[in-house]
PDB file of C-alpha atoms and ligand atoms in Angstrom:
ATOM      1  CA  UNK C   1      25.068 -10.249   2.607  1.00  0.00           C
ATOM      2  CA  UNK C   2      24.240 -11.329  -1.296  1.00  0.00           C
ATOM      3  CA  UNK C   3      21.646 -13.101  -1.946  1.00  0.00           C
ATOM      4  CA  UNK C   4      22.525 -16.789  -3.562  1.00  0.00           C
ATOM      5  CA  UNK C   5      20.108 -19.066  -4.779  1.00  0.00           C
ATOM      6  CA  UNK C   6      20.730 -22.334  -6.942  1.00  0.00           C
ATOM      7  CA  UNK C   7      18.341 -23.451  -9.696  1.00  0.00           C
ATOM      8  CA  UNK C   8      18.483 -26.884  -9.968  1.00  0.00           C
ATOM      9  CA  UNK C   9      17.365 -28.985 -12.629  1.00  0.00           C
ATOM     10  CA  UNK C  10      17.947 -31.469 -16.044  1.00  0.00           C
ATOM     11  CA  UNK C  11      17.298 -29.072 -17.960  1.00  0.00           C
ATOM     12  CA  UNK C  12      17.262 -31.790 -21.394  1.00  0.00           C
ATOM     13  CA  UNK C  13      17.348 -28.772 -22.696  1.00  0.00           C
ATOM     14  CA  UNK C  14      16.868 -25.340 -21.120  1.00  0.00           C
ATOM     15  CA  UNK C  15      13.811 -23.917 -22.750  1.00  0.00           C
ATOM     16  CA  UNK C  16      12.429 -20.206 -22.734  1.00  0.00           C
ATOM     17  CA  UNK C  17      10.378 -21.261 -19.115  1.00  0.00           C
ATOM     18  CA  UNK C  18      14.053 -21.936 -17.748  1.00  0.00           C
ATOM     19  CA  UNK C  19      15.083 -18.464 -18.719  1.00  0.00           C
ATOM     20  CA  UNK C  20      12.224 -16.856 -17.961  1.00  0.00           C
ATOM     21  CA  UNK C  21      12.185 -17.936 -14.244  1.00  0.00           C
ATOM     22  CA  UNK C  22      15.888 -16.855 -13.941  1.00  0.00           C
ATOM     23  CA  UNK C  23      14.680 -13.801 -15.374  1.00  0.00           C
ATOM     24  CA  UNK C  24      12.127 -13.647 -12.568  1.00  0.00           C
ATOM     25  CA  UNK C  25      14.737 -15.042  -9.742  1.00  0.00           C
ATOM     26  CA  UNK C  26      16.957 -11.866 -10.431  1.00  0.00           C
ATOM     27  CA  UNK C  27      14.681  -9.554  -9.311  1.00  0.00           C
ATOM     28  CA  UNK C  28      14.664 -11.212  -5.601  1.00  0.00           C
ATOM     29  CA  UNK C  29      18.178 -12.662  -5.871  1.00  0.00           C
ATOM     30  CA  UNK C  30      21.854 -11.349  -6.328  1.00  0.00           C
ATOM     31  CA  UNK C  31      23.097 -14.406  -7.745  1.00  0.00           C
ATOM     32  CA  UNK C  32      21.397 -17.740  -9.148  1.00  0.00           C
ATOM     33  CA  UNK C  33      23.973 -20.449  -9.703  1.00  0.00           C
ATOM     34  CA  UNK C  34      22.055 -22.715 -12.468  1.00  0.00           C
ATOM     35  CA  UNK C  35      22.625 -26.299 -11.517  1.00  0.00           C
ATOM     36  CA  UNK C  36      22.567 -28.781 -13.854  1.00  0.00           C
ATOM     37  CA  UNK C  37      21.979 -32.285 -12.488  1.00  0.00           C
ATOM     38  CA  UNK C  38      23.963 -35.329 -12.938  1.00  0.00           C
ATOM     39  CA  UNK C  39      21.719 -38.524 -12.526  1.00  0.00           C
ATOM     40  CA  UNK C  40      23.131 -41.392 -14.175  1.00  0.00           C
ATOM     41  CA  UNK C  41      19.762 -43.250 -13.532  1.00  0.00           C
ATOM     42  CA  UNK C  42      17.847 -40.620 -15.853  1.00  0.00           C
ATOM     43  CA  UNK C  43      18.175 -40.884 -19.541  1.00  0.00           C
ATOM     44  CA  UNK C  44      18.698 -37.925 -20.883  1.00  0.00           C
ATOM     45  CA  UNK C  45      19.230 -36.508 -24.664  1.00  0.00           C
ATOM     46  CA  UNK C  46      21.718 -34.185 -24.017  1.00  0.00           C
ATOM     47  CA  UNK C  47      25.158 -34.867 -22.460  1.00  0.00           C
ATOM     48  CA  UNK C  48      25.607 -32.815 -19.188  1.00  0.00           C
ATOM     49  CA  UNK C  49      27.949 -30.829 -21.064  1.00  0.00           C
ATOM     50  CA  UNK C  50      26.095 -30.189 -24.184  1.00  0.00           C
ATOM     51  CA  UNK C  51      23.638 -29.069 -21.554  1.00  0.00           C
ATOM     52  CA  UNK C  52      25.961 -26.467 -19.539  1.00  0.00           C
ATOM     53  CA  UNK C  53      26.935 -25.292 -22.936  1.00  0.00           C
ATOM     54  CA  UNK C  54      23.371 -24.651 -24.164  1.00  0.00           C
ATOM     55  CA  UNK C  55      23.106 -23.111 -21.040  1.00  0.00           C
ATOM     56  CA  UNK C  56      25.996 -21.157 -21.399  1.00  0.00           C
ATOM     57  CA  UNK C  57      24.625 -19.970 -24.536  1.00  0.00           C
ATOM     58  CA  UNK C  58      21.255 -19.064 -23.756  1.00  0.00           C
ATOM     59  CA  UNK C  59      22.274 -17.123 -20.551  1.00  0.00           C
ATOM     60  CA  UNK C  60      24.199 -15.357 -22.377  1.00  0.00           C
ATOM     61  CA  UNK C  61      26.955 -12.413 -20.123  1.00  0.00           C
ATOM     62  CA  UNK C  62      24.745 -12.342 -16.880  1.00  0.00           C
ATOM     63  CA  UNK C  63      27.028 -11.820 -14.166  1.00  0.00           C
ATOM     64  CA  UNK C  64      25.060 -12.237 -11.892  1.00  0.00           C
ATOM     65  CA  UNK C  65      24.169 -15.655 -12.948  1.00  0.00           C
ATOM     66  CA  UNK C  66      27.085 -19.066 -12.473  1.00  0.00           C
ATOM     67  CA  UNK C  67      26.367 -22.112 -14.229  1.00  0.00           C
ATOM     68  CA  UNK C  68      27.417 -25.310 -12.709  1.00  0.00           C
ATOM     69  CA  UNK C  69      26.777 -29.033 -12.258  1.00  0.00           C
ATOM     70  CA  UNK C  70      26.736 -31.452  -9.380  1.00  0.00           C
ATOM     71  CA  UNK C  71      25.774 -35.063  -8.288  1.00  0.00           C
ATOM     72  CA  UNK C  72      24.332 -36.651  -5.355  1.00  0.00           C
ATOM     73  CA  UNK C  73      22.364 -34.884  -2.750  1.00  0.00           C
ATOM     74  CA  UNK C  74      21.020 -31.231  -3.867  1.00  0.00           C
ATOM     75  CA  UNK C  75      21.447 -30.131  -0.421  1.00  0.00           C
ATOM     76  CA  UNK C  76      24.731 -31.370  -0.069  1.00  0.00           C
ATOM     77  CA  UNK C  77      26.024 -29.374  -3.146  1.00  0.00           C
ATOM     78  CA  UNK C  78      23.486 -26.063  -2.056  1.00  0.00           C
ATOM     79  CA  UNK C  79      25.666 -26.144   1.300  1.00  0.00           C
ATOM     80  CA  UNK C  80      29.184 -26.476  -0.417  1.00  0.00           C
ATOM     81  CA  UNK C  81      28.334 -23.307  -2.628  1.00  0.00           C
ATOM     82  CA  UNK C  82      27.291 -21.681   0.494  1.00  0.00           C
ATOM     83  CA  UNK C  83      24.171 -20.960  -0.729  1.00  0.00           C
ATOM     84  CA  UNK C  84      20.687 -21.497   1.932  1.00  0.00           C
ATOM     85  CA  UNK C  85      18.272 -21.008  -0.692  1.00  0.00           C
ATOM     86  CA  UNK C  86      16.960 -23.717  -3.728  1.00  0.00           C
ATOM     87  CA  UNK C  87      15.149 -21.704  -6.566  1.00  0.00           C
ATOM     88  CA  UNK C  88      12.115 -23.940  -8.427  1.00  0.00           C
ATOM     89  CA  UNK C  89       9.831 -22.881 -10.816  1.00  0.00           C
ATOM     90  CA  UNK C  90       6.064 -23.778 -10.898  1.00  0.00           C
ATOM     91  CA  UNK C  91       3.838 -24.371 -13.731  1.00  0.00           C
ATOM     92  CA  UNK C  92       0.250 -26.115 -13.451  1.00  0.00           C
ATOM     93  CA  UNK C  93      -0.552 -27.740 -10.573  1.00  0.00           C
ATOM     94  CA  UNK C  94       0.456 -30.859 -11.647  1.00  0.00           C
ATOM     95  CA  UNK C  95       4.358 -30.087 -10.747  1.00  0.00           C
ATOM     96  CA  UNK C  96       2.463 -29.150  -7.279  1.00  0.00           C
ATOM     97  CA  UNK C  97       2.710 -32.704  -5.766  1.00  0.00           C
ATOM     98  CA  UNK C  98       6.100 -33.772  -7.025  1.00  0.00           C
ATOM     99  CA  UNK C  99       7.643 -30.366  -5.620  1.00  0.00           C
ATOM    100  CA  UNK C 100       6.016 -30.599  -2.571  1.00  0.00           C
ATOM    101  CA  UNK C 101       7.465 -34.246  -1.913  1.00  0.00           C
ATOM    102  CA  UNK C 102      10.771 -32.936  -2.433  1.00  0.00           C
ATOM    103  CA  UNK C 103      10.813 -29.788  -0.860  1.00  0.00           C
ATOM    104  CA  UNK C 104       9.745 -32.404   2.338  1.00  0.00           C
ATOM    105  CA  UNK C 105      12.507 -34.220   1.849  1.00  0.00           C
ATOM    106  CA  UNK C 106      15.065 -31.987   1.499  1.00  0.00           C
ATOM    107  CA  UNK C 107      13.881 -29.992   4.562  1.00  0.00           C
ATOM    108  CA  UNK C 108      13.970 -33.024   6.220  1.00  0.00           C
ATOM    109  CA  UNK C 109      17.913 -33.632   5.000  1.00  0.00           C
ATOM    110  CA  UNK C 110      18.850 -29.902   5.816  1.00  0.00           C
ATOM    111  CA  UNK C 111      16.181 -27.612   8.011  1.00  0.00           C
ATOM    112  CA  UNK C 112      18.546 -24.484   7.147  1.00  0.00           C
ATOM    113  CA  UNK C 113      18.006 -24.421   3.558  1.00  0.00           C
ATOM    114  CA  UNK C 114      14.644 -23.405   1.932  1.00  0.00           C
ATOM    115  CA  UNK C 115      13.348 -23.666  -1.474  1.00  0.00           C
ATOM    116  CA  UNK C 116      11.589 -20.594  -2.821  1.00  0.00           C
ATOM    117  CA  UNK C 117       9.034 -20.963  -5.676  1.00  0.00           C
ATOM    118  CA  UNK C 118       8.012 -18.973  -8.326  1.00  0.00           C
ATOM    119  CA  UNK C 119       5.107 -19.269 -10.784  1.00  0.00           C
ATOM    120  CA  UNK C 120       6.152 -19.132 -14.468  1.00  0.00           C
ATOM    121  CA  UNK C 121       5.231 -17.032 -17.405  1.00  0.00           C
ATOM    122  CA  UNK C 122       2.333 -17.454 -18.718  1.00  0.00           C
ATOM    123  CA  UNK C 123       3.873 -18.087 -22.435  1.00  0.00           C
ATOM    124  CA  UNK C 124       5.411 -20.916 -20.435  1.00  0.00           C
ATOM    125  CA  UNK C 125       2.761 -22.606 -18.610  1.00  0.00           C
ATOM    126  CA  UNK C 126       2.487 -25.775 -20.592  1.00  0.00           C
ATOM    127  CA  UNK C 127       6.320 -25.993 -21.838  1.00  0.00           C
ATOM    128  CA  UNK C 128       8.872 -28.561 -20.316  1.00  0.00           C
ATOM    129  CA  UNK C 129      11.679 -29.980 -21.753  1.00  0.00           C
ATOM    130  CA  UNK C 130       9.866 -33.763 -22.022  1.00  0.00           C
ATOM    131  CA  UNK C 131       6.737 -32.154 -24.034  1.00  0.00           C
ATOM    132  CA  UNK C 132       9.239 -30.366 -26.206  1.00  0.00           C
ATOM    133  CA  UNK C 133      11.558 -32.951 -27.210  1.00  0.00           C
ATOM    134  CA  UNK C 134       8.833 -35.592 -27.818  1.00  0.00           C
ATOM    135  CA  UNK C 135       7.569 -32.364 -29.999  1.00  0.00           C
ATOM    136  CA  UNK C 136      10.341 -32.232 -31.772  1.00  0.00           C
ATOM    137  CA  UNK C 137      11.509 -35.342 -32.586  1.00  0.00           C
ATOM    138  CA  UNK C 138       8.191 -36.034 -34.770  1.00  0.00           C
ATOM    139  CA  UNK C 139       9.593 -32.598 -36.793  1.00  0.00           C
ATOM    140  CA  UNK C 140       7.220 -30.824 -34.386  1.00  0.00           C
ATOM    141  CA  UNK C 141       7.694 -26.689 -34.835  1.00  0.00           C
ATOM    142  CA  UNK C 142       8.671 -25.698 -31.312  1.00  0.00           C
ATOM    143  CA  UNK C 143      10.368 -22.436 -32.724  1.00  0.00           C
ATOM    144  CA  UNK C 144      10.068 -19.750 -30.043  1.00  0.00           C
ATOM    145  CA  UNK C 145       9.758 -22.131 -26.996  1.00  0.00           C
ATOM    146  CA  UNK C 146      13.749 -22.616 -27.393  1.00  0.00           C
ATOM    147  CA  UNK C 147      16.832 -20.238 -27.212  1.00  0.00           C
ATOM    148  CA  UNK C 148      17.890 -20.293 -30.633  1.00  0.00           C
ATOM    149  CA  UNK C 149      21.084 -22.201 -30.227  1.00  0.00           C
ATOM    150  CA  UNK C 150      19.229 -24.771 -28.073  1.00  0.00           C
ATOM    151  CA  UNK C 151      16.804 -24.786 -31.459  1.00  0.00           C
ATOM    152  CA  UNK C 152      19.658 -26.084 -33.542  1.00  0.00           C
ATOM    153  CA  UNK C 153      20.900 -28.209 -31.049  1.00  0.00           C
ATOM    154  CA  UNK C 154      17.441 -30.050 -31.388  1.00  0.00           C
ATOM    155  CA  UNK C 155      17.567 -29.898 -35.328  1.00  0.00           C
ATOM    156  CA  UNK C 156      20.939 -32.103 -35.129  1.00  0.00           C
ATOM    157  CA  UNK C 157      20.228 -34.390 -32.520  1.00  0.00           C
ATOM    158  CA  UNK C 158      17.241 -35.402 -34.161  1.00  0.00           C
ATOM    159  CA  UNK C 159      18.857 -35.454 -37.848  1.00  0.00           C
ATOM    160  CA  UNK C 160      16.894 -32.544 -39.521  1.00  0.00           C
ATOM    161  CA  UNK C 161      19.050 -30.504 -40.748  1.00  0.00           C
TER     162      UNK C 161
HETATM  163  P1  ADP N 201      13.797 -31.565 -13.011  1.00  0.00           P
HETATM  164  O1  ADP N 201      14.163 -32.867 -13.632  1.00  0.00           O
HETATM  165  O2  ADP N 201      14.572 -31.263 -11.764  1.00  0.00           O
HETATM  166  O3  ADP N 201      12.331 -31.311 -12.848  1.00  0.00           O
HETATM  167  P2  ADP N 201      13.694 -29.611 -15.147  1.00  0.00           P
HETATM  168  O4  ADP N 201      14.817 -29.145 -16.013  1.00  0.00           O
HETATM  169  O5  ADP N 201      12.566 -30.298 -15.800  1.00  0.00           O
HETATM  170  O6  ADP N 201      14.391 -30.500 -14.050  1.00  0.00           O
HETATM  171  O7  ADP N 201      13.131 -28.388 -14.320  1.00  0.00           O
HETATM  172  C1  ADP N 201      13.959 -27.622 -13.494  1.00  0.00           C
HETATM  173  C2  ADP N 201      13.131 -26.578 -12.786  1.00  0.00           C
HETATM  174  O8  ADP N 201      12.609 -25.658 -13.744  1.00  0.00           O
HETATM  175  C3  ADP N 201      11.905 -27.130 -12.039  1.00  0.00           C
HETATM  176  O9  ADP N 201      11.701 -26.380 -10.875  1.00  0.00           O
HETATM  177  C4  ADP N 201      10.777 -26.908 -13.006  1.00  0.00           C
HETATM  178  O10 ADP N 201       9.545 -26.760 -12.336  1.00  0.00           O
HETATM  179  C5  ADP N 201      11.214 -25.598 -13.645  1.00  0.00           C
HETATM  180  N1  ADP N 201      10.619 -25.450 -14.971  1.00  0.00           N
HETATM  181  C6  ADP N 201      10.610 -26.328 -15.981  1.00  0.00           C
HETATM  182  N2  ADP N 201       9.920 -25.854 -17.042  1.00  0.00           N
HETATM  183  C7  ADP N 201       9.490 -24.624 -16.681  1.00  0.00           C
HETATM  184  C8  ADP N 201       8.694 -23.615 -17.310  1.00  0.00           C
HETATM  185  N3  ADP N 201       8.157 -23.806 -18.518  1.00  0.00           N
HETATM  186  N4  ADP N 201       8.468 -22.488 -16.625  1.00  0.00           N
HETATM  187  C9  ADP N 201       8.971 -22.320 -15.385  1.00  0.00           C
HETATM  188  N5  ADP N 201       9.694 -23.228 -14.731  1.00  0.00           N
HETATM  189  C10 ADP N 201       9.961 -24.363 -15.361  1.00  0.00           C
END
């Protein structure tokens, strides 16, 4: 039996946490399928394909790591990739509360599937994608917190280049 776990998120752009808790999911899992979200009622940057691409990018040829997107219930899409196990990544204890709420939830939708959590780098501890892109749309430096491509990506969206 492999080991599947999906890594949901936004991910308004993946950042170098992102990557580094993949990083740290491969050592315990076979595959991660990288989920990208699709929530119409969030505004986001980045279009959910401009997002898988970044992705795509960053990622870079991992076999052992699928990129995809869904909508609607997490556990719904977890189930039809066969998967039984969520992958989410912790930072400060702040994401504690929010996590926990969820992880409720979806236990509550669908007792078979758990979510496993893993504690970030510490490089990583303070990064999200919000903090970044409020960063860097002021022409804040937030070289090395981004895959390079995801850097650029930034740089045009916000008109600096
Ligand atoms: P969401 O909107 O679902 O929170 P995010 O893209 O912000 O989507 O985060 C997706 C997952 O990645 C969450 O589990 C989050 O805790 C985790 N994550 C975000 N930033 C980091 C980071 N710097 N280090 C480790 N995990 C992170």
């Amino acid at each position: 039996m492999t080991k599947l776990a999906v890594y949901p998120g936004s991910f308004d752009p993946i950042t170098n946490g992102h990557l580094d808790l993949i990083q740290r999911g491969l050592r315990i899992f076979d595959t991660i399928i990288v989920a990208v979200a699709k929530n119409p009622a969030k505004q986001s940057l980045f279009t959910v394909e401009e997002r898988l691409e970044m992705i795509r990018v960053a990622v870079g040829d991992k076999p052992r790591v699928k990129i995809d997107s869904f909508q609607g219930l997490l556990v719904d899409y977890v189930r039809s990739v066969n998967a039984r196990i969520v992958l989410r990544g912790l930072r400060a204890v702040t994401d504690f509360e929010y996590e926990f709420q969820m992880n409720m939830m979806n236990r509550r939708l669908e007792p078979e599937i758990e979510t496993v959590f893993l504690m970030t780098g510490l490089p990583w501890v303070f990064l999200s994608s919000s903090i970044l892109k409020e960063a860097a749309v002021h022409g804040g430096n937030i070289e090395g917190m981004v895959p390079p491509y995801v850097f650029k990506q930034l740089k045009r969206k916000f008109g600096q280049e």
